[in-house]
CSV table of C-alpha atoms and ligand atoms in Angstrom, one decimal:
chain,number,residue,atom,x,y,z
A,169,UNK,CA,92.7,76.0,131.9
A,170,UNK,CA,91.5,79.3,130.5
A,171,UNK,CA,90.3,82.1,132.8
A,172,UNK,CA,87.8,84.9,132.1
A,173,UNK,CA,89.3,88.1,130.7
A,174,UNK,CA,89.8,90.5,133.6
A,175,UNK,CA,88.4,94.0,133.1
A,176,UNK,CA,89.4,96.9,135.3
A,177,UNK,CA,87.6,100.1,136.1
A,178,UNK,CA,89.7,102.8,137.6
A,179,UNK,CA,87.9,105.5,139.5
A,180,UNK,CA,89.3,109.0,139.1
A,181,UNK,CA,90.0,111.9,136.8
A,182,UNK,CA,91.5,110.4,133.7
A,183,UNK,CA,94.1,113.2,133.8
A,184,UNK,CA,95.6,111.4,136.8
A,185,UNK,CA,94.9,107.8,135.9
A,186,UNK,CA,96.3,108.0,132.3
A,187,UNK,CA,99.6,109.2,133.7
A,188,UNK,CA,99.8,106.0,135.8
A,189,UNK,CA,99.1,103.6,133.0
A,190,UNK,CA,102.1,101.9,131.4
A,191,UNK,CA,100.8,98.9,129.4
A,192,UNK,CA,100.2,99.6,125.7
A,193,UNK,CA,96.7,99.1,124.3
A,194,UNK,CA,95.6,97.7,121.0
A,195,UNK,CA,92.5,100.0,120.9
A,196,UNK,CA,91.8,103.2,122.7
A,197,UNK,CA,88.2,104.3,122.5
A,198,UNK,CA,87.6,108.0,123.3
A,199,UNK,CA,84.1,109.3,124.0
A,200,UNK,CA,84.9,112.6,125.6
A,201,UNK,CA,82.4,115.1,126.9
A,202,UNK,CA,81.0,117.2,124.1
A,203,UNK,CA,77.6,118.9,123.5
A,204,UNK,CA,77.4,119.2,127.3
A,205,UNK,CA,73.8,120.3,127.2
A,206,UNK,CA,74.2,122.2,130.5
A,207,UNK,CA,75.3,119.3,132.7
A,208,UNK,CA,78.4,121.1,133.9
A,209,UNK,CA,79.9,121.0,137.4
A,210,UNK,CA,82.8,123.3,136.8
A,211,UNK,CA,83.0,126.1,134.3
A,212,UNK,CA,83.2,124.6,130.8
A,213,UNK,CA,82.1,127.2,128.3
A,214,UNK,CA,82.5,125.1,125.1
A,215,UNK,CA,85.0,127.5,123.6
A,216,UNK,CA,87.8,126.1,121.5
A,217,UNK,CA,90.4,126.9,124.1
A,218,UNK,CA,88.4,125.3,126.9
A,219,UNK,CA,87.7,122.1,125.1
A,220,UNK,CA,91.1,121.6,123.6
A,221,UNK,CA,92.6,122.8,126.9
A,222,UNK,CA,90.7,120.1,128.6
A,223,UNK,CA,91.6,117.4,126.0
A,224,UNK,CA,95.2,118.1,125.2
A,225,UNK,CA,96.8,117.1,128.5
A,226,UNK,CA,94.8,113.8,128.4
A,227,UNK,CA,95.4,113.0,124.8
A,228,UNK,CA,99.1,113.6,125.1
A,229,UNK,CA,99.3,110.1,126.6
A,230,UNK,CA,97.9,108.4,123.5
A,231,UNK,CA,101.1,107.7,121.6
A,232,UNK,CA,102.8,106.2,124.6
A,233,UNK,CA,99.8,104.0,125.4
A,234,UNK,CA,99.3,102.5,121.9
A,235,UNK,CA,100.8,99.3,120.6
A,236,UNK,CA,102.6,99.6,117.3
A,237,UNK,CA,99.5,98.3,115.5
A,238,UNK,CA,97.2,100.3,117.9
A,239,UNK,CA,94.1,102.1,116.8
A,240,UNK,CA,92.2,105.1,118.3
A,241,UNK,CA,88.5,105.5,117.7
A,242,UNK,CA,86.9,108.7,118.9
A,243,UNK,CA,83.2,109.5,119.1
A,244,UNK,CA,82.7,113.2,118.5
A,245,UNK,CA,80.0,115.6,117.2
A,246,UNK,CA,79.9,118.3,114.6
A,247,UNK,CA,80.9,121.0,117.1
A,248,UNK,CA,84.2,119.5,118.2
A,249,UNK,CA,85.3,117.3,115.3
A,250,UNK,CA,87.6,119.8,113.8
A,251,UNK,CA,89.2,120.6,117.2
A,252,UNK,CA,89.7,116.9,117.8
A,253,UNK,CA,91.2,116.4,114.4
A,254,UNK,CA,93.8,119.2,115.0
A,255,UNK,CA,94.7,117.7,118.3
A,256,UNK,CA,95.1,114.1,117.0
A,257,UNK,CA,96.9,115.2,113.8
A,258,UNK,CA,99.4,116.9,116.1
A,259,UNK,CA,99.8,114.0,118.5
A,260,UNK,CA,99.6,111.0,116.1
A,261,UNK,CA,100.4,112.6,112.7
A,262,UNK,CA,97.9,113.6,110.0
A,263,UNK,CA,99.3,110.6,107.9
A,264,UNK,CA,97.9,108.3,110.6
A,265,UNK,CA,94.3,109.5,110.2
A,266,UNK,CA,92.6,106.4,108.8
A,267,UNK,CA,89.4,108.1,108.2
A,268,UNK,CA,86.3,109.8,109.7
A,269,UNK,CA,83.1,107.8,109.8
A,270,UNK,CA,79.8,109.5,109.6
A,271,UNK,CA,77.1,107.9,111.8
A,272,UNK,CA,73.7,109.1,110.8
A,273,UNK,CA,71.7,108.0,113.9
A,274,UNK,CA,68.7,110.3,113.5
A,275,UNK,CA,68.2,113.2,115.8
A,276,UNK,CA,66.4,114.8,118.7
A,277,UNK,CA,67.5,118.2,117.5
A,278,UNK,CA,64.9,121.0,117.5
A,279,UNK,CA,67.0,123.4,115.4
A,280,UNK,CA,64.9,125.4,112.9
A,281,UNK,CA,67.6,125.7,110.3
A,282,UNK,CA,69.4,122.3,110.1
A,283,UNK,CA,68.7,119.2,112.0
A,284,UNK,CA,72.1,117.7,112.5
A,285,UNK,CA,71.5,114.0,112.6
A,286,UNK,CA,75.0,112.6,112.6
A,287,UNK,CA,78.0,112.1,114.8
A,288,UNK,CA,81.5,111.0,113.8
A,289,UNK,CA,83.8,108.2,114.6
A,290,UNK,CA,87.3,109.5,114.0
A,291,UNK,CA,89.9,106.8,113.5
A,292,UNK,CA,93.7,107.0,113.8
A,293,UNK,CA,96.4,104.4,113.7
A,294,UNK,CA,99.6,104.6,115.7
A,295,UNK,CA,101.4,103.7,112.5
A,296,UNK,CA,99.1,103.4,109.4
A,297,UNK,CA,101.9,102.6,107.0
A,298,UNK,CA,103.0,99.6,109.2
A,299,UNK,CA,99.5,98.3,109.4
A,300,UNK,CA,99.1,98.5,105.6
A,301,UNK,CA,102.5,96.8,105.1
A,302,UNK,CA,101.2,93.7,107.0
A,303,UNK,CA,98.4,93.4,104.4
A,304,UNK,CA,95.7,93.9,107.0
A,305,UNK,CA,92.3,94.2,105.5
A,306,UNK,CA,89.3,95.5,107.5
A,307,UNK,CA,86.0,93.8,106.7
A,308,UNK,CA,82.5,94.3,107.8
A,309,UNK,CA,79.3,92.6,106.9
A,310,UNK,CA,77.8,94.5,103.9
A,311,UNK,CA,74.7,96.4,105.1
A,312,UNK,CA,71.6,94.6,103.8
A,313,UNK,CA,73.4,91.4,102.8
A,314,UNK,CA,71.7,89.4,105.5
A,315,UNK,CA,68.3,90.8,104.5
A,316,UNK,CA,68.9,89.7,100.9
A,317,UNK,CA,70.1,86.2,102.0
A,318,UNK,CA,67.0,85.9,104.3
A,319,UNK,CA,64.7,86.9,101.4
A,320,UNK,CA,66.3,84.4,99.1
A,321,UNK,CA,65.9,81.7,101.7
A,322,UNK,CA,62.2,82.5,102.1
A,323,UNK,CA,61.7,82.5,98.4
A,324,UNK,CA,63.5,79.1,98.2
A,325,UNK,CA,61.2,77.6,100.9
A,326,UNK,CA,58.1,79.2,99.4
A,327,UNK,CA,59.1,77.8,96.0
A,328,UNK,CA,59.5,74.3,97.5
A,329,UNK,CA,63.0,74.0,96.2
A,330,UNK,CA,62.3,74.9,92.6
A,331,UNK,CA,65.0,77.3,91.4
A,332,UNK,CA,62.9,79.1,88.7
A,333,UNK,CA,60.0,79.6,91.1
A,334,UNK,CA,62.3,80.8,93.9
A,335,UNK,CA,64.0,83.2,91.6
A,336,UNK,CA,60.6,84.6,90.4
A,337,UNK,CA,59.5,85.1,94.0
A,338,UNK,CA,62.9,86.7,95.0
A,339,UNK,CA,62.8,89.1,92.1
A,340,UNK,CA,59.3,90.1,93.0
A,341,UNK,CA,60.6,90.9,96.5
A,342,UNK,CA,63.6,92.8,95.1
A,343,UNK,CA,61.8,94.9,92.5
A,344,UNK,CA,60.5,97.7,94.9
A,345,UNK,CA,63.8,97.6,96.8
A,346,UNK,CA,66.2,97.9,93.9
A,347,UNK,CA,66.3,101.7,94.2
A,348,UNK,CA,67.2,101.7,97.9
A,349,UNK,CA,69.5,98.7,98.2
A,350,UNK,CA,73.2,99.2,97.1
A,351,UNK,CA,73.7,98.3,93.4
A,352,UNK,CA,76.6,96.0,94.2
A,353,UNK,CA,74.1,93.9,96.2
A,354,UNK,CA,71.1,94.0,93.9
A,355,UNK,CA,73.2,92.4,91.2
A,356,UNK,CA,72.8,89.2,93.2
A,357,UNK,CA,69.4,88.3,91.9
A,358,UNK,CA,69.7,84.7,90.7
A,359,UNK,CA,68.9,81.6,92.7
A,360,UNK,CA,70.6,78.3,91.7
A,361,UNK,CA,69.4,74.7,92.1
A,362,UNK,CA,70.9,74.6,95.6
A,363,UNK,CA,68.9,77.7,96.7
A,364,UNK,CA,72.0,79.9,96.8
A,365,UNK,CA,71.8,83.6,95.8
A,366,UNK,CA,74.4,84.6,93.2
A,367,UNK,CA,75.3,86.9,90.4
A,368,UNK,CA,77.4,86.2,87.3
A,369,UNK,CA,80.6,87.8,86.4
A,370,UNK,CA,83.0,88.0,83.4
A,371,UNK,CA,85.3,85.0,83.4
A,372,UNK,CA,88.0,86.6,81.2
A,373,UNK,CA,91.5,87.3,82.5
A,374,UNK,CA,92.2,91.0,82.7
A,375,UNK,CA,95.7,90.5,81.2
A,376,UNK,CA,97.4,87.7,79.3
A,377,UNK,CA,99.5,85.4,81.4
A,378,UNK,CA,100.9,82.0,80.7
A,379,UNK,CA,99.6,80.6,84.0
A,380,UNK,CA,96.0,81.2,83.1
A,381,UNK,CA,93.8,78.5,81.8
A,382,UNK,CA,93.1,78.6,78.1
A,383,UNK,CA,91.3,75.3,78.1
A,384,UNK,CA,87.9,75.2,76.3
A,385,UNK,CA,85.0,74.0,78.5
A,386,UNK,CA,82.5,71.5,77.1
A,387,UNK,CA,78.9,72.4,77.2
A,388,UNK,CA,77.1,70.0,79.5
A,389,UNK,CA,74.2,69.4,77.1
A,390,UNK,CA,75.6,69.7,73.5
A,391,UNK,CA,79.0,68.4,74.5
A,392,UNK,CA,80.7,70.9,72.2
A,393,UNK,CA,83.5,73.4,73.1
A,394,UNK,CA,82.3,76.8,74.4
A,395,UNK,CA,84.3,80.0,73.4
A,396,UNK,CA,87.4,80.8,75.5
A,397,UNK,CA,88.0,84.4,76.5
A,398,UNK,CA,90.6,86.3,74.4
A,399,UNK,CA,93.2,86.5,77.2
A,400,UNK,CA,92.2,83.1,78.8
A,401,UNK,CA,90.2,82.4,81.9
A,402,UNK,CA,90.7,84.4,85.1
A,403,UNK,CA,92.1,81.3,86.9
A,404,UNK,CA,94.5,78.5,86.2
A,405,UNK,CA,93.5,74.9,85.2
A,406,UNK,CA,93.4,73.6,88.8
A,407,UNK,CA,91.1,76.5,90.0
A,408,UNK,CA,88.9,76.0,87.0
A,409,UNK,CA,88.5,72.3,87.8
A,410,UNK,CA,87.6,73.2,91.3
A,411,UNK,CA,85.0,75.7,90.3
A,412,UNK,CA,83.5,73.3,87.8
A,413,UNK,CA,83.2,70.7,90.5
A,414,UNK,CA,81.6,73.2,92.9
A,415,UNK,CA,79.1,74.2,90.3
A,416,UNK,CA,80.5,77.8,90.2
A,417,UNK,CA,80.5,78.0,86.4
A,418,UNK,CA,77.3,78.9,84.7
A,419,UNK,CA,76.8,77.6,81.1
A,420,UNK,CA,74.5,79.3,78.6
A,421,UNK,CA,71.7,77.5,76.7
A,422,UNK,CA,74.2,76.0,74.3
A,423,UNK,CA,77.9,76.0,73.4
A,424,UNK,CA,77.8,79.3,71.5
A,425,UNK,CA,77.6,81.3,74.7
A,426,UNK,CA,80.7,81.9,76.8
A,427,UNK,CA,80.3,80.4,80.3
A,428,UNK,CA,80.2,82.8,83.2
A,429,UNK,CA,81.5,82.7,86.8
A,430,UNK,CA,79.0,82.5,89.6
A,431,UNK,CA,79.6,84.7,92.6
A,432,UNK,CA,77.7,83.6,95.7
A,433,UNK,CA,76.5,86.3,98.0
A,434,UNK,CA,77.2,84.2,101.1
A,435,UNK,CA,80.9,84.2,100.1
A,436,UNK,CA,80.9,88.0,99.4
A,437,UNK,CA,78.7,89.2,102.3
A,438,UNK,CA,81.6,91.2,103.8
A,439,UNK,CA,83.4,94.2,102.3
A,440,UNK,CA,85.8,96.9,103.3
A,441,UNK,CA,83.7,99.2,105.6
A,442,UNK,CA,82.3,102.4,104.2
A,443,UNK,CA,82.7,105.8,105.8
A,444,UNK,CA,79.0,106.5,106.1
A,445,UNK,CA,76.4,104.4,107.8
A,446,UNK,CA,72.9,104.9,109.0
A,447,UNK,CA,71.7,103.2,112.2
A,448,UNK,CA,69.0,104.5,114.6
A,449,UNK,CA,70.5,105.3,118.0
A,450,UNK,CA,69.7,102.6,120.5
A,451,UNK,CA,72.0,103.4,123.5
A,452,UNK,CA,69.5,105.0,125.8
A,453,UNK,CA,66.8,102.4,125.1
A,454,UNK,CA,69.3,99.6,125.7
A,455,UNK,CA,70.5,101.0,129.0
A,456,UNK,CA,66.9,101.5,130.1
A,457,UNK,CA,66.6,97.7,130.0
A,458,UNK,CA,69.4,97.2,132.4
A,459,UNK,CA,67.9,96.4,135.8
A,460,UNK,CA,68.5,99.2,138.4
A,461,UNK,CA,70.4,101.5,136.0
A,462,UNK,CA,69.3,105.2,136.0
A,463,UNK,CA,69.1,107.2,132.8
A,464,UNK,CA,72.4,108.5,131.5
A,465,UNK,CA,72.8,111.2,128.8
A,466,UNK,CA,73.6,109.6,125.4
A,467,UNK,CA,75.3,106.3,126.2
A,468,UNK,CA,76.8,104.9,123.1
A,469,UNK,CA,75.4,102.0,121.2
A,470,UNK,CA,76.6,98.5,121.9
A,471,UNK,CA,76.0,97.3,118.4
A,472,UNK,CA,77.7,100.1,116.7
A,473,UNK,CA,80.8,100.0,118.9
A,474,UNK,CA,80.9,96.2,118.7
A,475,UNK,CA,81.0,96.4,114.9
A,476,UNK,CA,83.8,98.8,114.8
A,477,UNK,CA,85.9,97.3,117.6
A,478,UNK,CA,85.6,94.0,115.9
A,479,UNK,CA,86.7,95.5,112.6
A,480,UNK,CA,89.8,97.3,113.8
A,481,UNK,CA,91.1,95.1,116.6
A,482,UNK,CA,91.8,91.4,117.2
A,483,UNK,CA,89.7,89.2,119.5
A,484,UNK,CA,92.3,89.5,122.3
A,485,UNK,CA,92.6,93.3,122.1
A,486,UNK,CA,93.5,95.2,125.2
A,487,UNK,CA,91.1,98.2,125.1
A,488,UNK,CA,91.4,101.4,127.0
A,489,UNK,CA,88.4,103.7,127.5
A,490,UNK,CA,89.4,106.9,129.4
A,491,UNK,CA,85.8,108.2,129.4
A,492,UNK,CA,83.9,105.0,130.4
A,493,UNK,CA,80.7,106.8,131.5
A,494,UNK,CA,77.9,104.3,131.7
A,495,UNK,CA,80.3,101.4,130.8
A,496,UNK,CA,79.2,100.7,127.2
A,497,UNK,CA,82.8,99.6,126.3
A,498,UNK,CA,82.7,96.9,129.0
A,499,UNK,CA,79.5,95.5,127.6
A,500,UNK,CA,80.8,95.7,124.0
A,501,UNK,CA,83.9,93.7,124.9
A,502,UNK,CA,82.0,91.1,126.8
A,503,UNK,CA,79.3,90.7,124.1
A,504,UNK,CA,82.0,90.3,121.4
A,505,UNK,CA,83.9,87.8,123.6
A,506,UNK,CA,80.7,85.8,124.1
A,507,UNK,CA,80.0,85.8,120.4
A,508,UNK,CA,83.5,84.7,119.1
A,509,UNK,CA,85.2,83.2,122.2
A,510,UNK,CA,87.7,86.1,122.2
A,511,UNK,CA,89.6,87.5,125.2
A,512,UNK,CA,89.3,91.2,124.9
A,513,UNK,CA,90.0,93.1,128.1
A,514,UNK,CA,88.9,96.6,129.0
A,515,UNK,CA,90.5,99.2,131.2
A,516,UNK,CA,88.1,102.0,131.8
A,517,UNK,CA,88.3,105.2,133.7
A,518,UNK,CA,85.2,106.7,135.4
A,519,UNK,CA,85.0,110.0,137.0
A,520,UNK,CA,83.4,109.7,140.5
A,521,UNK,CA,80.9,112.5,140.2
A,522,UNK,CA,77.3,112.8,140.9
A,523,UNK,CA,75.9,109.3,141.3
A,524,UNK,CA,77.1,107.8,138.0
A,525,UNK,CA,79.0,105.0,139.6
A,526,UNK,CA,76.2,104.0,142.1
A,527,UNK,CA,73.2,104.7,139.8
A,528,UNK,CA,74.5,103.6,136.4
A,529,UNK,CA,77.8,101.9,136.1
A,530,UNK,CA,77.5,99.5,139.0
A,531,UNK,CA,74.1,98.2,138.0
A,532,UNK,CA,75.4,97.8,134.4
A,533,UNK,CA,78.5,96.0,135.5
A,534,UNK,CA,76.3,93.7,137.7
A,535,UNK,CA,74.1,93.0,134.7
A,536,UNK,CA,77.1,92.3,132.4
A,537,UNK,CA,78.8,90.0,134.9
A,538,UNK,CA,75.5,88.0,135.2
A,539,UNK,CA,74.9,87.8,131.5
A,540,UNK,CA,78.5,87.2,130.3
A,541,UNK,CA,80.2,85.9,133.4
A,542,UNK,CA,83.3,88.1,133.0
A,543,UNK,CA,84.4,89.8,136.2
A,544,UNK,CA,85.2,93.5,136.6
A,545,UNK,CA,87.7,94.8,139.2
A,546,UNK,CA,87.3,98.3,140.4
A,547,UNK,CA,90.0,100.4,142.0
A,548,UNK,CA,89.7,103.9,143.5
A,549,UNK,CA,92.9,105.7,143.1
A,550,UNK,CA,92.1,109.3,142.8
A,551,UNK,CA,89.5,111.2,144.8
A,552,UNK,CA,90.4,114.7,143.8
A,553,UNK,CA,87.7,117.1,142.7
A,554,UNK,CA,86.9,116.5,139.0
A,555,UNK,CA,87.9,119.1,136.6
A,556,UNK,CA,85.2,118.6,133.9
A,557,UNK,CA,82.2,116.5,133.4
A,558,UNK,CA,79.7,116.0,130.6
B,275,SAM,C1,80.2,111.2,126.4
B,275,SAM,S1,80.3,110.5,127.9
B,275,SAM,C2,80.9,108.9,127.6
B,275,SAM,C3,79.7,107.9,127.5
B,275,SAM,C4,80.2,106.5,127.4
B,275,SAM,N1,80.9,106.2,126.2
B,275,SAM,C5,78.9,105.6,127.4
B,275,SAM,O1,78.6,105.0,126.4
B,275,SAM,O2,78.3,105.6,128.5
B,275,SAM,C6,81.7,111.3,128.6
B,275,SAM,C7,82.0,110.8,130.0
B,275,SAM,O3,83.2,111.3,130.4
B,275,SAM,C8,83.2,111.5,131.7
B,275,SAM,N2,84.3,112.5,132.1
B,275,SAM,C9,84.3,113.8,132.0
B,275,SAM,N3,85.4,114.3,132.4
B,275,SAM,C10,86.2,113.2,132.8
B,275,SAM,C11,87.4,113.1,133.4
B,275,SAM,N4,88.2,114.1,133.6
B,275,SAM,N5,87.9,111.8,133.7
B,275,SAM,C12,87.1,110.7,133.4
B,275,SAM,N6,85.9,110.8,132.9
B,275,SAM,C13,85.4,112.1,132.6
B,275,SAM,C14,81.8,112.1,132.0
B,275,SAM,O4,81.4,112.0,133.3
B,275,SAM,C15,81.0,111.3,131.0
B,275,SAM,O5,80.5,110.2,131.7
């Protein structure tokens, strides 16, 4: 019988709690205090030495707490990103920096010279070479792919299942959007007789190899052989037969045109994630809908974290969040588990300062437990005075 994943919240200064942890984690999410905006209990003057001095003794635990394929994702802003990079390069090795994601989430910045609208997600691996050696491929849904598929579906329904009519309608929808949608996507502008959105691609093999198919294809109307690409087809005979059977070869008007390959968008709706994305910040609005939860400065977005956690870690990942704050990471893991049946578990550390536990974290945990049915255990192990808060 399977039991619910057990999440744990440890109350205390993460400086103390991290030192007590021994189990390795598949994913460590860091959202340290930055851009403090004046909410400071003890002196924290935002100078390089202060911030790195605060972070260094905490981050020093990372290598020990990561599995061999472990990943660190850190949320950070423009003011501290370079400090964080120096610290993480030192601790995990610059060669293990996977990349830095720019999240343009719009801004509430009243600056007169430059309105900085983005944050970063800095990603490191414990051992990037080892991850690459396993052939791991990160995939994410291509932005806008679902919008395109939905538009094609509406065009198909409005065209009452007539492919020409549906294609005409879809292209009318696409025309004003061509300039803003990624080119790789707008190439998908044809609708076939099953209502599927597709593009055509070159069927020729990039290099000559004996295993490729060199068989001429017969035109379905004229019955005569169509031209074969110079270096043969991209696939072998068996794959070509399968593609013919699945209707994935598009013939021209007659046998004088070389047939093309059909690439369906629904089969290519994911891609290697890009390092820049735009998504309006939703964290505060989301938290405001949690019954009984007080406002919290800049909670992270469930959707954004869910997308990245899902990209970089398996569905049974053990996740550590040393700066749990309002508990977003707990909700992310539970929402992902609910969506894919996974068994992600979260260990979070929350500083017992102000009324954050009573006013924000507890109501949110209650809400998540009700919605997702996954229990959260809380343990108080350290009640010393906090050193720094956001
Ligand atoms: C940027 S916020 C994290 C927000 C969180 N990701 C969310 O979505 O709610 C940083 C959090 O770290 C907490 N914090 C600051 N110093 C800490 C410490 N020494 N140990 C544990 N948490 C700490 C702050 O109280 C604050 O809640």
